[in-house]
mmCIF file of C-alpha atoms in Angstrom:
data_model
loop_
_atom_site.group_PDB
_atom_site.id
_atom_site.type_symbol
_atom_site.label_atom_id
_atom_site.label_comp_id
_atom_site.label_asym_id
_atom_site.label_seq_id
_atom_site.Cartn_x
_atom_site.Cartn_y
_atom_site.Cartn_z
ATOM 1 C CA MET A 1 -50.656 21.822 42.429
ATOM 2 C CA VAL A 2 -52.226 18.185 43.279
ATOM 3 C CA ALA A 3 -51.352 17.131 39.697
ATOM 4 C CA THR A 4 -53.344 13.862 38.429
ATOM 5 C CA SER A 5 -51.293 11.361 36.990
ATOM 6 C CA ILE A 6 -53.532 10.365 33.618
ATOM 7 C CA PHE A 7 -52.629 7.816 30.654
ATOM 8 C CA ASP A 8 -51.045 5.680 32.939
ATOM 9 C CA ASN A 9 -52.523 2.592 30.669
ATOM 10 C CA GLY A 10 -50.202 2.181 28.009
ATOM 11 C CA PRO A 11 -48.511 -0.684 28.163
ATOM 12 C CA GLU A 12 -44.543 -1.525 29.054
ATOM 13 C CA ILE A 13 -42.176 -3.019 28.184
ATOM 14 C CA GLU A 14 -39.318 -4.450 31.016
ATOM 15 C CA PHE A 15 -34.945 -4.655 29.795
ATOM 16 C CA PRO A 16 -31.894 -6.465 30.958
ATOM 17 C CA SER A 17 -30.876 -4.110 32.219
ATOM 18 C CA GLU A 18 -31.351 0.480 33.394
ATOM 19 C CA ILE A 19 -32.496 1.802 30.115
ATOM 20 C CA MET A 20 -29.973 4.738 30.091
ATOM 21 C CA CYS A 21 -31.754 6.795 26.645
ATOM 22 C CA SER A 22 -33.950 6.303 24.079
ATOM 23 C CA GLN A 23 -34.953 7.757 20.561
ATOM 24 C CA PHE A 24 -37.892 7.500 18.080
ATOM 25 C CA HIS A 25 -37.049 6.494 14.182
ATOM 26 C CA PRO A 26 -36.757 10.250 11.277
ATOM 27 C CA THR A 27 -39.946 8.391 9.911
ATOM 28 C CA ILE A 28 -41.280 5.466 11.288
ATOM 29 C CA PRO A 29 -43.007 6.270 14.330
ATOM 30 C CA ASN A 30 -44.325 2.714 15.407
ATOM 31 C CA LEU A 31 -40.018 2.565 15.667
ATOM 32 C CA PHE A 32 -37.829 3.312 18.440
ATOM 33 C CA LEU A 33 -34.699 2.603 20.148
ATOM 34 C CA ALA A 34 -33.076 1.963 23.673
ATOM 35 C CA GLY A 35 -29.533 2.439 24.928
ATOM 36 C CA ALA A 36 -28.677 0.663 28.145
ATOM 37 C CA ILE A 37 -26.087 1.082 31.426
ATOM 38 C CA SER A 38 -25.116 -3.290 29.579
ATOM 39 C CA GLY A 39 -23.443 -0.754 26.974
ATOM 40 C CA HIS A 40 -26.382 -2.940 24.585
ATOM 41 C CA LEU A 41 -29.220 -1.427 22.036
ATOM 42 C CA HIS A 42 -32.464 -2.379 21.762
ATOM 43 C CA TRP A 43 -34.679 -2.316 18.471
ATOM 44 C CA ILE A 44 -38.671 -1.580 19.571
ATOM 45 C CA LYS A 45 -41.327 -1.504 17.371
ATOM 46 C CA ILE A 46 -44.991 -0.390 18.748
ATOM 47 C CA ASN A 47 -47.626 -2.585 17.429
ATOM 48 C CA ASP A 48 -50.863 -0.469 17.690
ATOM 49 C CA ASP A 49 -54.442 -2.158 16.386
ATOM 50 C CA GLU A 50 -57.744 -0.770 17.438
ATOM 51 C CA THR A 51 -58.246 -2.645 19.516
ATOM 52 C CA GLU A 52 -54.614 -2.788 22.325
ATOM 53 C CA GLN A 53 -51.446 -1.227 21.532
ATOM 54 C CA SER A 54 -47.978 -3.494 22.414
ATOM 55 C CA MET A 55 -44.503 -3.148 21.645
ATOM 56 C CA THR A 56 -41.810 -5.557 20.694
ATOM 57 C CA ASN A 57 -38.050 -7.026 21.083
ATOM 58 C CA GLU A 58 -37.121 -6.759 17.428
ATOM 59 C CA ARG A 59 -33.241 -7.046 17.926
ATOM 60 C CA SER A 60 -30.646 -6.528 21.004
ATOM 61 C CA MET A 61 -27.640 -5.906 20.404
ATOM 62 C CA LYS A 62 -23.729 -5.049 22.572
ATOM 63 C CA VAL A 63 -22.986 -2.190 21.316
ATOM 64 C CA HIS A 64 -20.514 -0.588 23.662
ATOM 65 C CA LYS A 65 -18.102 -1.223 26.053
ATOM 66 C CA LYS A 66 -19.663 0.654 28.148
ATOM 67 C CA SER A 67 -23.294 2.603 29.016
ATOM 68 C CA VAL A 68 -24.981 3.917 26.269
ATOM 69 C CA ARG A 69 -25.331 7.370 26.762
ATOM 70 C CA SER A 70 -27.134 9.638 23.640
ATOM 71 C CA ILE A 71 -28.209 7.991 20.708
ATOM 72 C CA GLU A 72 -29.396 9.568 17.265
ATOM 73 C CA LEU A 73 -30.527 8.453 14.063
ATOM 74 C CA THR A 74 -29.396 9.897 11.047
ATOM 75 C CA PRO A 75 -32.021 12.563 9.000
ATOM 76 C CA ASP A 76 -31.940 9.775 6.268
ATOM 77 C CA GLY A 77 -32.971 7.084 8.653
ATOM 78 C CA GLN A 78 -30.825 4.008 7.426
ATOM 79 C CA SER A 79 -27.773 4.881 10.077
ATOM 80 C CA ILE A 80 -27.858 4.996 13.518
ATOM 81 C CA ILE A 81 -25.533 7.063 15.856
ATOM 82 C CA THR A 82 -24.451 5.849 19.792
ATOM 83 C CA VAL A 83 -21.575 7.008 22.189
ATOM 84 C CA SER A 84 -20.756 5.911 25.187
ATOM 85 C CA LYS A 85 -19.054 6.325 28.581
ATOM 86 C CA ASP A 86 -16.144 4.389 27.054
ATOM 87 C CA LYS A 87 -15.742 7.300 25.142
ATOM 88 C CA SER A 88 -16.365 6.490 22.466
ATOM 89 C CA ILE A 89 -18.451 7.403 18.836
ATOM 90 C CA LYS A 90 -20.292 4.609 16.875
ATOM 91 C CA LEU A 91 -22.381 4.076 13.278
ATOM 92 C CA ARG A 92 -23.952 1.564 12.385
ATOM 93 C CA SER A 93 -26.644 0.573 9.540
ATOM 94 C CA ILE A 94 -30.487 0.590 11.381
ATOM 95 C CA GLU A 95 -31.235 -2.900 9.194
ATOM 96 C CA THR A 96 -28.555 -5.379 9.953
ATOM 97 C CA GLY A 97 -26.667 -3.375 12.979
ATOM 98 C CA LYS A 98 -23.432 -4.005 10.665
ATOM 99 C CA MET A 99 -20.381 -1.457 11.866
ATOM 100 C CA ILE A 100 -20.623 1.406 9.594
ATOM 101 C CA THR A 101 -18.365 3.583 11.706
ATOM 102 C CA LYS A 102 -16.062 3.895 15.066
ATOM 103 C CA TYR A 103 -14.558 6.647 16.753
ATOM 104 C CA THR A 104 -12.675 4.411 19.162
ATOM 105 C CA ARG A 105 -11.042 7.536 21.489
ATOM 106 C CA ALA A 106 -13.563 9.988 20.251
ATOM 107 C CA HIS A 107 -13.123 12.170 24.080
ATOM 108 C CA ASP A 108 -10.001 12.026 26.116
ATOM 109 C CA SER A 109 -13.217 11.627 29.087
ATOM 110 C CA PRO A 110 -16.380 10.155 28.963
ATOM 111 C CA ILE A 111 -19.111 11.128 26.090
ATOM 112 C CA ASN A 112 -22.492 12.376 28.023
ATOM 113 C CA CYS A 113 -24.482 13.755 24.880
ATOM 114 C CA LEU A 114 -24.943 13.380 21.023
ATOM 115 C CA CYS A 115 -27.001 15.974 18.306
ATOM 116 C CA ILE A 116 -27.320 16.026 14.712
ATOM 117 C CA VAL A 117 -25.954 19.055 13.276
ATOM 118 C CA ASP A 118 -26.546 18.528 9.486
ATOM 119 C CA ASN A 119 -26.461 15.634 6.981
ATOM 120 C CA CYS A 120 -22.813 14.419 7.799
ATOM 121 C CA VAL A 121 -22.174 16.814 11.113
ATOM 122 C CA LEU A 122 -22.121 15.932 14.451
ATOM 123 C CA ALA A 123 -21.979 16.689 17.958
ATOM 124 C CA THR A 124 -20.912 15.018 21.226
ATOM 125 C CA GLY A 125 -19.937 16.638 24.682
ATOM 126 C CA ASP A 126 -18.193 14.779 27.028
ATOM 127 C CA ASP A 127 -17.936 14.575 31.295
ATOM 128 C CA ASP A 128 -14.941 17.448 31.118
ATOM 129 C CA GLY A 129 -17.607 20.576 28.889
ATOM 130 C CA CYS A 130 -15.771 19.399 25.818
ATOM 131 C CA VAL A 131 -17.852 19.651 22.769
ATOM 132 C CA LYS A 132 -16.670 18.262 19.474
ATOM 133 C CA LEU A 133 -18.034 18.124 16.097
ATOM 134 C CA TRP A 134 -17.433 15.581 13.443
ATOM 135 C CA ASP A 135 -17.940 15.193 9.863
ATOM 136 C CA TYR A 136 -18.703 11.084 9.794
ATOM 137 C CA ARG A 137 -16.506 10.146 6.683
ATOM 138 C CA GLN A 138 -13.723 12.021 8.394
ATOM 139 C CA LYS A 139 -11.622 10.409 10.597
ATOM 140 C CA LYS A 140 -11.055 12.978 13.418
ATOM 141 C CA SER A 141 -13.355 15.792 13.987
ATOM 142 C CA LEU A 142 -13.531 19.137 12.251
ATOM 143 C CA ALA A 143 -13.329 21.654 15.726
ATOM 144 C CA GLU A 144 -13.975 21.568 18.961
ATOM 145 C CA PHE A 145 -14.358 24.055 22.196
ATOM 146 C CA HIS A 146 -13.502 23.614 25.824
ATOM 147 C CA ASP A 147 -15.645 26.873 27.128
ATOM 148 C CA CYS A 148 -18.005 24.676 29.639
ATOM 149 C CA ASP A 149 -15.891 23.824 33.102
ATOM 150 C CA ASP A 150 -18.140 21.150 33.898
ATOM 151 C CA TYR A 151 -20.301 18.427 31.811
ATOM 152 C CA ILE A 152 -22.094 18.488 28.429
ATOM 153 C CA SER A 153 -25.412 17.787 30.088
ATOM 154 C CA ASP A 154 -27.119 17.948 26.563
ATOM 155 C CA LEU A 155 -26.781 19.734 22.546
ATOM 156 C CA THR A 156 -29.948 21.097 20.530
ATOM 157 C CA CYS A 157 -28.985 22.035 17.321
ATOM 158 C CA ALA A 158 -31.820 24.656 15.899
ATOM 159 C CA ASN A 159 -33.336 24.826 11.901
ATOM 160 C CA ASP A 160 -30.603 26.711 10.211
ATOM 161 C CA ARG A 161 -28.510 23.740 11.217
ATOM 162 C CA ARG A 162 -25.605 26.123 12.581
ATOM 163 C CA THR A 163 -26.550 27.396 15.543
ATOM 164 C CA LEU A 164 -25.611 24.968 18.522
ATOM 165 C CA LEU A 165 -27.354 24.769 22.024
ATOM 166 C CA THR A 166 -25.268 23.992 24.388
ATOM 167 C CA THR A 167 -26.474 23.152 28.706
ATOM 168 C CA SER A 168 -24.200 22.398 31.359
ATOM 169 C CA GLY A 169 -23.474 21.215 34.246
ATOM 170 C CA GLU A 170 -21.886 24.553 35.508
ATOM 171 C CA GLY A 171 -24.674 26.112 35.046
ATOM 172 C CA THR A 172 -24.440 27.847 31.115
ATOM 173 C CA LEU A 173 -26.185 28.273 28.484
ATOM 174 C CA THR A 174 -23.471 28.565 25.752
ATOM 175 C CA VAL A 175 -23.888 28.618 21.867
ATOM 176 C CA TYR A 176 -22.042 28.007 19.083
ATOM 177 C CA ASN A 177 -21.783 28.629 15.249
ATOM 178 C CA VAL A 178 -21.010 25.564 13.841
ATOM 179 C CA ARG A 179 -20.443 27.272 10.323
ATOM 180 C CA LYS A 180 -18.080 29.462 12.146
ATOM 181 C CA LYS A 181 -16.789 26.749 14.283
ATOM 182 C CA LYS A 182 -16.361 29.167 17.117
ATOM 183 C CA LEU A 183 -17.978 30.758 20.423
ATOM 184 C CA GLN A 184 -20.765 32.491 19.376
ATOM 185 C CA ILE A 185 -21.909 34.019 23.483
ATOM 186 C CA GLN A 186 -22.278 31.996 26.346
ATOM 187 C CA SER A 187 -24.350 33.475 28.652
ATOM 188 C CA GLU A 188 -24.624 34.396 32.449
ATOM 189 C CA LEU A 189 -23.720 31.395 35.468
ATOM 190 C CA MET A 190 -27.005 29.942 36.600
ATOM 191 C CA ASP A 191 -27.914 28.993 40.425
ATOM 192 C CA SER A 192 -28.084 24.897 39.316
ATOM 193 C CA ASP A 193 -27.051 22.184 36.439
ATOM 194 C CA LEU A 194 -28.801 23.185 33.168
ATOM 195 C CA THR A 195 -29.822 19.862 32.066
ATOM 196 C CA GLY A 196 -31.507 19.925 29.132
ATOM 197 C CA CYS A 197 -32.454 22.915 26.122
ATOM 198 C CA GLN A 198 -35.372 23.029 23.877
ATOM 199 C CA ILE A 199 -35.897 25.727 20.833
ATOM 200 C CA ILE A 200 -39.645 26.612 21.397
ATOM 201 C CA LYS A 201 -42.376 29.292 19.499
ATOM 202 C CA ASP A 202 -41.096 28.866 16.258
ATOM 203 C CA GLY A 203 -37.761 28.947 17.180
ATOM 204 C CA THR A 204 -37.969 32.733 18.967
ATOM 205 C CA LYS A 205 -37.535 31.369 22.328
ATOM 206 C CA VAL A 206 -35.123 28.387 24.321
ATOM 207 C CA VAL A 207 -36.602 26.874 27.122
ATOM 208 C CA CYS A 208 -33.402 24.921 29.997
ATOM 209 C CA SER A 209 -34.121 23.104 32.107
ATOM 210 C CA THR A 210 -32.402 22.495 35.550
ATOM 211 C CA MET A 211 -31.180 20.351 39.093
ATOM 212 C CA GLU A 212 -33.316 23.006 41.042
ATOM 213 C CA GLY A 213 -36.188 21.967 39.389
ATOM 214 C CA VAL A 214 -36.607 25.491 37.561
ATOM 215 C CA LEU A 215 -37.191 26.411 33.753
ATOM 216 C CA TYR A 216 -35.002 29.200 32.814
ATOM 217 C CA PHE A 217 -36.481 31.047 29.396
ATOM 218 C CA PHE A 218 -34.367 32.930 27.181
ATOM 219 C CA ASN A 219 -35.028 34.861 23.430
ATOM 220 C CA TRP A 220 -34.090 34.338 20.217
ATOM 221 C CA LYS A 221 -30.376 35.291 20.164
ATOM 222 C CA GLU A 222 -30.634 36.946 23.985
ATOM 223 C CA PHE A 223 -28.656 34.381 25.410
ATOM 224 C CA GLY A 224 -26.733 36.370 27.427
ATOM 225 C CA ASN A 225 -29.318 36.377 30.504
ATOM 226 C CA MET A 226 -33.066 35.386 30.587
ATOM 227 C CA SER A 227 -35.861 36.217 30.070
ATOM 228 C CA ASP A 228 -38.521 34.086 32.167
ATOM 229 C CA ARG A 229 -38.047 31.539 34.831
ATOM 230 C CA PHE A 230 -40.784 29.150 35.974
ATOM 231 C CA PRO A 231 -39.970 27.043 39.484
ATOM 232 C CA GLY A 232 -43.275 24.622 39.515
ATOM 233 C CA HIS A 233 -41.074 21.146 40.095
ATOM 234 C CA PRO A 234 -41.136 20.109 43.544
ATOM 235 C CA GLY A 235 -36.874 19.045 42.745
ATOM 236 C CA GLY A 236 -34.704 18.237 39.843
ATOM 237 C CA ILE A 237 -35.854 18.222 36.496
ATOM 238 C CA GLU A 238 -33.217 15.604 34.096
ATOM 239 C CA CYS A 239 -34.473 16.196 31.086
ATOM 240 C CA LEU A 240 -37.499 16.963 28.378
ATOM 241 C CA VAL A 241 -38.978 16.916 25.587
ATOM 242 C CA THR A 242 -41.503 19.502 22.689
ATOM 243 C CA LEU A 243 -45.077 17.951 22.049
ATOM 244 C CA ASP A 244 -45.976 21.094 20.107
ATOM 245 C CA GLN A 245 -44.509 25.289 20.152
ATOM 246 C CA SER A 246 -45.652 26.175 23.396
ATOM 247 C CA SER A 247 -46.004 22.479 25.113
ATOM 248 C CA ILE A 248 -43.011 20.110 26.824
ATOM 249 C CA VAL A 249 -42.610 17.125 28.986
ATOM 250 C CA THR A 250 -40.566 16.673 31.626
ATOM 251 C CA GLY A 251 -38.731 13.944 33.282
ATOM 252 C CA CYS A 252 -37.808 14.758 36.903
ATOM 253 C CA GLU A 253 -36.032 13.070 39.478
ATOM 254 C CA ASP A 254 -38.640 12.153 41.990
ATOM 255 C CA GLY A 255 -39.654 9.524 39.135
ATOM 256 C CA LYS A 256 -42.267 11.726 37.430
ATOM 257 C CA ILE A 257 -43.247 12.764 34.062
ATOM 258 C CA ARG A 258 -44.999 15.886 34.100
ATOM 259 C CA ALA A 259 -46.198 18.011 30.684
ATOM 260 C CA LEU A 260 -46.429 22.077 30.653
ATOM 261 C CA SER A 261 -48.262 24.393 29.205
ATOM 262 C CA LEU A 262 -45.791 27.615 27.796
ATOM 263 C CA TYR A 263 -47.206 31.092 28.161
ATOM 264 C CA PRO A 264 -48.625 30.970 30.139
ATOM 265 C CA HIS A 265 -47.059 28.434 32.112
ATOM 266 C CA ARG A 266 -48.870 25.576 33.563
ATOM 267 C CA ILE A 267 -48.155 22.444 34.988
ATOM 268 C CA ILE A 268 -51.615 20.298 33.809
ATOM 269 C CA SER A 269 -50.515 16.817 34.805
ATOM 270 C CA VAL A 270 -48.192 13.254 36.020
ATOM 271 C CA THR A 271 -48.695 11.554 32.720
ATOM 272 C CA GLY A 272 -47.770 7.853 32.336
ATOM 273 C CA ARG A 273 -47.084 5.709 35.520
ATOM 274 C CA THR A 274 -44.540 6.898 38.199
ATOM 275 C CA CYS A 275 -41.099 5.486 38.206
ATOM 276 C CA THR A 276 -39.025 4.691 41.848
ATOM 277 C CA MET A 277 -35.797 6.117 40.194
ATOM 278 C CA PRO A 278 -35.167 9.871 38.475
ATOM 279 C CA THR A 279 -36.794 9.094 35.034
ATOM 280 C CA GLN A 280 -33.518 9.482 32.303
ATOM 281 C CA THR A 281 -35.059 8.905 29.215
ATOM 282 C CA LEU A 282 -37.517 11.170 27.308
ATOM 283 C CA SER A 283 -38.645 10.815 23.689
ATOM 284 C CA THR A 284 -41.406 11.725 21.245
ATOM 285 C CA SER A 285 -42.166 10.086 18.243
ATOM 286 C CA CYS A 286 -41.375 11.941 14.491
ATOM 287 C CA ASN A 287 -44.953 12.997 14.947
ATOM 288 C CA THR A 288 -45.365 13.166 18.755
ATOM 289 C CA ASP A 289 -48.295 10.637 19.035
ATOM 290 C CA TYR A 290 -46.388 8.482 20.702
ATOM 291 C CA LEU A 291 -44.557 9.725 24.277
ATOM 292 C CA ILE A 292 -41.888 7.173 25.619
ATOM 293 C CA GLY A 293 -40.539 7.105 28.768
ATOM 294 C CA SER A 294 -39.188 5.341 32.012
ATOM 295 C CA SER A 295 -42.268 3.139 34.024
ATOM 296 C CA THR A 296 -42.188 1.637 37.273
ATOM 297 C CA SER A 297 -38.511 1.629 37.291
ATOM 298 C CA PRO A 298 -35.462 1.832 35.113
ATOM 299 C CA GLU A 299 -35.190 -0.684 33.179
ATOM 300 C CA THR A 300 -39.250 -1.010 31.914
ATOM 301 C CA LEU A 301 -40.320 1.723 29.368
ATOM 302 C CA GLN A 302 -43.938 3.387 29.506
ATOM 303 C CA LEU A 303 -45.639 4.005 26.197
ATOM 304 C CA ILE A 304 -48.068 6.802 26.231
ATOM 305 C CA ASP A 305 -50.020 8.373 24.085
ATOM 306 C CA SER A 306 -49.544 11.634 23.148
ATOM 307 C CA LYS A 307 -52.142 12.482 21.101
ATOM 308 C CA GLU A 308 -55.309 12.976 23.576
ATOM 309 C CA LEU A 309 -52.377 15.156 25.882
ATOM 310 C CA LYS A 310 -51.544 17.094 23.217
ATOM 311 C CA ILE A 311 -55.767 18.077 23.262
ATOM 312 C CA ILE A 312 -56.181 18.708 26.731
ATOM 313 C CA LEU A 313 -52.804 20.781 27.245
ATOM 314 C CA ASN A 314 -54.165 23.082 24.541
ATOM 315 C CA LYS A 315 -58.036 23.835 25.640
ATOM 316 C CA LYS A 316 -56.440 24.436 29.521
ATOM 317 C CA LYS A 317 -54.124 26.998 27.361
ATOM 318 C CA LYS A 318 -56.809 28.283 25.812
ATOM 319 C CA LYS A 319 -58.936 28.506 29.702
ATOM 320 C CA SER A 320 -55.612 29.827 31.059
ATOM 321 C CA GLY A 321 -55.196 32.544 28.260
ATOM 322 C CA LYS A 322 -58.216 34.461 29.764
ATOM 323 C CA ARG A 323 -56.677 35.122 32.667
ATOM 324 C CA GLU A 324 -54.467 38.278 34.178
ATOM 325 C CA ASP A 325 -51.449 36.978 34.441
ATOM 326 C CA ASN A 326 -50.655 38.106 38.007
ATOM 327 C CA ALA A 327 -53.699 36.286 38.812
ATOM 328 C CA PHE A 328 -52.369 32.748 37.465
ATOM 329 C CA PHE A 329 -49.173 33.084 38.948
ATOM 330 C CA ALA A 330 -50.419 33.779 42.618
ATOM 331 C CA ASP A 331 -53.059 30.608 42.277
ATOM 332 C CA LEU A 332 -49.999 28.280 40.384
ATOM 333 C CA GLU A 333 -47.176 29.013 42.709
ATOM 334 C CA GLY A 334 -50.506 28.817 46.475
ATOM 335 C CA ASN A 335 -51.617 24.840 45.106
ATOM 336 C CA GLU A 336 -47.653 24.067 43.846
ATOM 337 C CA GLN A 337 -46.947 24.500 47.748
ATOM 338 C CA GLU A 338 -47.866 21.785 48.865
ATOM 339 C CA GLU A 339 -46.987 19.437 46.529
ATOM 340 C CA LEU A 340 -43.341 21.690 47.169
ATOM 341 C CA ASP A 341 -43.190 21.148 50.994
ATOM 342 C CA ASP A 342 -44.336 17.413 50.686
ATOM 343 C CA GLN A 343 -42.139 16.150 47.921
ATOM 344 C CA GLN A 344 -38.880 17.952 49.787
ATOM 345 C CA GLN A 345 -39.887 16.466 53.198
ATOM 346 C CA ASP A 346 -39.315 12.893 51.667
ATOM 347 C CA SER A 347 -36.572 14.464 49.634
ATOM 348 C CA ASN A 348 -34.095 15.061 53.398
ATOM 349 C CA ASP A 349 -34.855 11.676 54.031
ATOM 350 C CA ASP A 350 -32.940 10.230 50.802
ATOM 351 C CA ASP A 351 -30.253 13.139 50.100
ATOM 352 C CA ASP A 352 -27.775 10.507 51.019
ATOM 353 C CA ASP A 353 -29.360 7.337 49.134
ATOM 354 C CA ASP A 354 -26.523 5.157 46.748
ATOM 355 C CA ASP A 355 -26.192 6.377 43.033
ATOM 356 C CA SER A 356 -23.623 3.602 42.027
ATOM 357 C CA ASP A 357 -24.135 1.231 39.080
ATOM 358 C CA SER A 358 -23.785 -2.347 39.795
ATOM 359 C CA ASP A 359 -23.287 -3.790 36.577
ATOM 360 C CA ASP A 360 -20.366 -6.277 35.244
ATOM 361 C CA ASP A 361 -19.027 -3.123 33.127
ATOM 362 C CA SER A 362 -18.755 -1.318 36.438
ATOM 363 C CA ASP A 363 -19.879 1.901 35.247
ATOM 364 C CA SER A 364 -19.467 4.723 38.073
ATOM 365 C CA ASP A 365 -18.974 8.130 37.399
ATOM 366 C CA GLU A 366 -16.713 9.413 40.549
ATOM 367 C CA ASP A 367 -14.187 10.779 38.512
ATOM 368 C CA THR A 368 -17.242 14.266 37.666
ATOM 369 C CA LYS A 369 -16.437 17.078 38.250
ATOM 370 C CA LYS A 370 -18.992 19.078 40.237
ATOM 371 C CA PRO A 371 -18.059 22.335 41.286
ATOM 372 C CA PRO A 372 -18.067 23.132 45.200
ATOM 373 C CA LYS A 373 -21.843 25.661 44.684
ATOM 374 C CA LYS A 374 -23.862 23.085 43.577
ATOM 375 C CA LYS A 375 -26.070 21.647 45.953
ATOM 376 C CA LYS A 376 -27.163 18.930 43.809
ATOM 377 C CA LYS A 377 -25.471 16.799 40.589
ATOM 378 C CA LYS A 378 -27.211 15.099 37.979
ATOM 379 C CA ALA A 379 -26.060 11.724 38.316
ATOM 380 C CA HIS A 380 -23.777 9.801 35.519
ATOM 381 C CA PHE A 381 -24.199 6.232 34.640
#
């Protein structure tokens, strides 16, 4: 499929260093935060009037010694939680930036991801496969799990606030019961790193992204093995977010952001501008009217108005639904092969690119575990 780029005219905002993560406020659609490889946190306000959209950096401050890898906000929107390669967890006031609570050595390894479970409970995952539960009113963790042999790439909590989904670099989807503090089930080993997961279709399905560019789908409560797969991407998928229950957006290692409709699965378009490096972060506003993603460079984020994007996705879905499934997938695979061949040829020339970090904090991850059978690994900073 030769995808067409749309919505590439949104405003951009540039930062002094590479942006690793971003997160919108849970109740204020025009406010989001961006975490940088330098350890800085940026408060960004979206200015949206009838004639023009723009973004303003309202505040910046150094919050970690090393890169900020994940950001979450408490459900009431009053506090920011950040985790870092420096192995710490920190809570700050969103209004003033003042420190509320910190765990200086929360993990033995660099922390890679974070998830809010409930009002006072959060989960964190590190580079060595450890998952911990925390009540940030207490000084120590509630529980910790060591069921994965490689980095934890993403954490997602279901609406029941008791089911925690975990993806890892070893290629498994691991599910925990938060209230009972125990492992519920772990999937079979997949062919590649799982890099992210989202709950879709009103809680009946889970979609996972991989470093081989394939999306895996699981039926709810049937996490032992996937129920479906979609090999529609030409390369590794670094991150994904949902626009609605049947539409997602992916950020890929080729620097492109792609919009997809699901069931039937179809890549609708490349969205926004193309980055020169893998797309590290994607996030959507609480009303999903805004989408933030990498643009032209790792230090730049672009604002995409996703209202019209959702309309286009829904229109395409209705048209696709009228076709037979077999005809649809045959057509899709044929069209996608040309783009896949072209980008695979380009990637062959770039396999030995240097992914080291040159920032003053020596933010490289040379010690990250790499199982022998993995062809691709997600770079950590």
